Coordinates of C-alpha atoms in Angstrom, one line a residue:
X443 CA -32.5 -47.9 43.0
X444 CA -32.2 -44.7 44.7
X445 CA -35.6 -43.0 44.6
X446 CA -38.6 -44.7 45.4
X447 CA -42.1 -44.2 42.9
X448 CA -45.4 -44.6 43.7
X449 CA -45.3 -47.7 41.4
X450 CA -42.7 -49.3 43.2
X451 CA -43.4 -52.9 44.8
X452 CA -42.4 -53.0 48.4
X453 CA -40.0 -55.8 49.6
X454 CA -43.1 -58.1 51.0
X455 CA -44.9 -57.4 47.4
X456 CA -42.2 -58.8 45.9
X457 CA -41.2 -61.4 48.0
X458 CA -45.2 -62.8 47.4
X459 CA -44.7 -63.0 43.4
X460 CA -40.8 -63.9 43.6
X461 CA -41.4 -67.6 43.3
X462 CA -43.3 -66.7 40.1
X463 CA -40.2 -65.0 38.5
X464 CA -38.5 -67.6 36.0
X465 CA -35.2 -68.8 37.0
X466 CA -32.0 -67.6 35.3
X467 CA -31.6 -70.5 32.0
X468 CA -28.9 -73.1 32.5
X469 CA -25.6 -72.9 30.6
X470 CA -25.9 -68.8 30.3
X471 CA -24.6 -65.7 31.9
X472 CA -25.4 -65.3 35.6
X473 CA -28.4 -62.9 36.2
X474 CA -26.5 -59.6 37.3
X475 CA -29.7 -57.8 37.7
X476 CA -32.5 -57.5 40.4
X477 CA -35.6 -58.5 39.7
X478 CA -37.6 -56.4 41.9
X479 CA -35.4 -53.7 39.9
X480 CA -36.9 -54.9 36.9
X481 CA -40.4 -55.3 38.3
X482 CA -40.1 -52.3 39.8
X483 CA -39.0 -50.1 36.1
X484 CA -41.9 -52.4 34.3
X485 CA -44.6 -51.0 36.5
X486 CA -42.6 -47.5 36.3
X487 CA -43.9 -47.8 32.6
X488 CA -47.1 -49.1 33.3
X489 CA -48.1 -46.5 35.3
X490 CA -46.5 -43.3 34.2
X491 CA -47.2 -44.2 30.8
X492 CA -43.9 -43.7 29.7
X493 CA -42.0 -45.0 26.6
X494 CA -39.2 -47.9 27.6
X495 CA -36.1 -45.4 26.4
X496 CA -37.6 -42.8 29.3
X497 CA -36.7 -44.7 32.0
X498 CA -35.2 -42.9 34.7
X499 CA -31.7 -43.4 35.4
X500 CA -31.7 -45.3 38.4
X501 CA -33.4 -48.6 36.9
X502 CA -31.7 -50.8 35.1
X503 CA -31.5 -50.5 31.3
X504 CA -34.4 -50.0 29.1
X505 CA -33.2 -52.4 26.8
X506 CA -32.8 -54.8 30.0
X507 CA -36.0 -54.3 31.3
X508 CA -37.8 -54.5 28.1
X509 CA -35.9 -57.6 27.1
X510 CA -37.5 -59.6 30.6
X511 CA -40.9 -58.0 29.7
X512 CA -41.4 -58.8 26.2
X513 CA -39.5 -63.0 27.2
X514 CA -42.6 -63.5 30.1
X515 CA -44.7 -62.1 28.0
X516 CA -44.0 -64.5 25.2
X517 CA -43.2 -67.7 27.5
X518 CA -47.0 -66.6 29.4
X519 CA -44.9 -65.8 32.7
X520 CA -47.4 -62.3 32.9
X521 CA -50.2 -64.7 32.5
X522 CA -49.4 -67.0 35.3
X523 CA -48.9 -64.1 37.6
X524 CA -52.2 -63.2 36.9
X525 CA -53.9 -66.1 37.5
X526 CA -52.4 -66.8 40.8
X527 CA -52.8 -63.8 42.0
X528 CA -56.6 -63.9 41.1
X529 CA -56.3 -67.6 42.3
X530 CA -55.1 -66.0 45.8
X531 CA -57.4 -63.4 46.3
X532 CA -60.6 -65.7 45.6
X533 CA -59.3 -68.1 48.4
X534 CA -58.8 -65.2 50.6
X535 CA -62.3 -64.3 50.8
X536 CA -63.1 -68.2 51.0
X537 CA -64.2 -68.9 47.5
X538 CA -63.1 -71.9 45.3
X539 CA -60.0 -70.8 43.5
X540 CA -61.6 -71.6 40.2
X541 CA -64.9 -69.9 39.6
X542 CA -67.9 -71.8 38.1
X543 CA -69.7 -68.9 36.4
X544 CA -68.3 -66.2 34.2
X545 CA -69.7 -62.8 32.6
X546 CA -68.9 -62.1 29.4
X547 CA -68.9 -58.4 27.8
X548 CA -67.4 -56.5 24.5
X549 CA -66.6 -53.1 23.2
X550 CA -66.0 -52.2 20.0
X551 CA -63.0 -49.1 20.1
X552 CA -61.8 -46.6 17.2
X553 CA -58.2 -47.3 16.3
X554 CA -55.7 -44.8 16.1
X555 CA -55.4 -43.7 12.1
X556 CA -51.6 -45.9 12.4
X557 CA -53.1 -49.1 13.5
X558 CA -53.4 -51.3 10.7
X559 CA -53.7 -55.0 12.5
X560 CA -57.1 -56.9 12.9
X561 CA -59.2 -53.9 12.3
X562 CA -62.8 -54.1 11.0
X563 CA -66.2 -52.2 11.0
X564 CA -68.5 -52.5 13.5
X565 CA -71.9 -51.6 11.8
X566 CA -74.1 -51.8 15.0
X567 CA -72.2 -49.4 16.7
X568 CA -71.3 -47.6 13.7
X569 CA -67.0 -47.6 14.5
X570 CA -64.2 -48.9 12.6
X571 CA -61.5 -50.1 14.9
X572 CA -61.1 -53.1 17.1
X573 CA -63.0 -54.9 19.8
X574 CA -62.6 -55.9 22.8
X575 CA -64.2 -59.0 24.3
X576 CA -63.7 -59.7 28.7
X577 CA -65.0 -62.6 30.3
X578 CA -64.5 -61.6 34.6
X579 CA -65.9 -63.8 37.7
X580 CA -68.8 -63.1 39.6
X581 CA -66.2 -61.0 41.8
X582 CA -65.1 -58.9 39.0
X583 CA -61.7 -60.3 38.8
X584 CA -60.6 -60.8 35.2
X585 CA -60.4 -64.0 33.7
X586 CA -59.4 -63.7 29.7
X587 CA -59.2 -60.7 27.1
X588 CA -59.4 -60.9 23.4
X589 CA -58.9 -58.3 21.2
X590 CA -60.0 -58.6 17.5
X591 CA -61.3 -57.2 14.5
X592 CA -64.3 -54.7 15.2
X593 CA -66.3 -56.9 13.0
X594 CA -66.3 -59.9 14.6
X595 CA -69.4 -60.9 16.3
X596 CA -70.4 -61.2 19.8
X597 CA -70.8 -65.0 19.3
X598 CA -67.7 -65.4 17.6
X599 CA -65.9 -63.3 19.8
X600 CA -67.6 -65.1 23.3
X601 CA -66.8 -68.1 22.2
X602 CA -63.3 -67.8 21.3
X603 CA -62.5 -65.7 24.6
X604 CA -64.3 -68.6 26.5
X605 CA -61.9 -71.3 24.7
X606 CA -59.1 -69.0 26.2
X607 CA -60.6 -69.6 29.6
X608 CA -61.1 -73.3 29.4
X609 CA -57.3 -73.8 27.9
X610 CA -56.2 -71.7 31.0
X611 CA -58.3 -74.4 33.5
X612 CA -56.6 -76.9 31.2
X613 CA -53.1 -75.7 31.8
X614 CA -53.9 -75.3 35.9
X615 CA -55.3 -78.9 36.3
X616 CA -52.2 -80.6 34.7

């Protein structure tokens, strides 16, 4: 990379989250790319808002880039960087790593007139779209999202983002 953007992780950044990076799989091609490259074009995208073909030249391929977000996506790589990072910065202000009280809030969200997946009416609040539900710790710090039809209630909806949070304590305690 030749020019450096505001969304760009430095060297120490990366080196913290590097160890969370899968490793290249057995058997194929040797990884010719750089990961903080890659890092470095996904947050590009993040934060400018951009679409994947209007990457700027000097990151690697869109279609390269894309291609590592959309796999850690799918294999929950984004997820465990997540939760180690939230992980880290509760036991750097001396708290237990996991928290043993969580807030739970939802929003209901108009859908643009294309969106055609999980959308429902929302008759309290008067808005046909989506909803969001968030459950966060007593610190703020985000635990699970769940997005879902706008006519799914706040029980419903609280307790399924809550079953995402106890699967995620699950998965840690293995």
């Amino acid at each position: 990379m030749n020019k450096a953007y505001p969304s760009n992780l430095s060297r120490v950044q990366y080196e913290f989250l590097s160890d969370l990076i899968p490793e290249p799989k057995k058997g194929g091609r040797p990884r010719e790319v750089d990961m903080w490259e890659v890092l470095n074009a996904i947050f590009y995208v993040l934060v400018e808002g951009v679409q994947w073909r209007a990457l700027p030249g000097d990151f690697p391929a869109w279609q390269t880039v894309y291609t590592y977000f959309r796999n850690w996506r799918k294999d929950g790589t984004w997820l465990n960087i997540h939760d180690q990072l939230r992980d880290w910065t509760r036991i750097d202000i001396e708290r237990h790593r996991s928290p043993s009280e969580a807030i739970i809030d939802s929003q209901s969200i108009k859908t643009a007139a294309m969106v055609h997946e999980a959308v429902g009416y929302d008759a309290g609040k008067k808005i046909k779209g989506r909803k969001r539900f968030m459950t966060v710790d007593t610190l703020g710090l985000v635990l699970r999202v769940l997005v879902t039809a706008a006519n799914v209630g706040e029980r419903e909806g609280g307790k399924k983002v809550l079953k995402r949070v106890k699967q995620s304590k699950n998965q840690v305690s293995r």
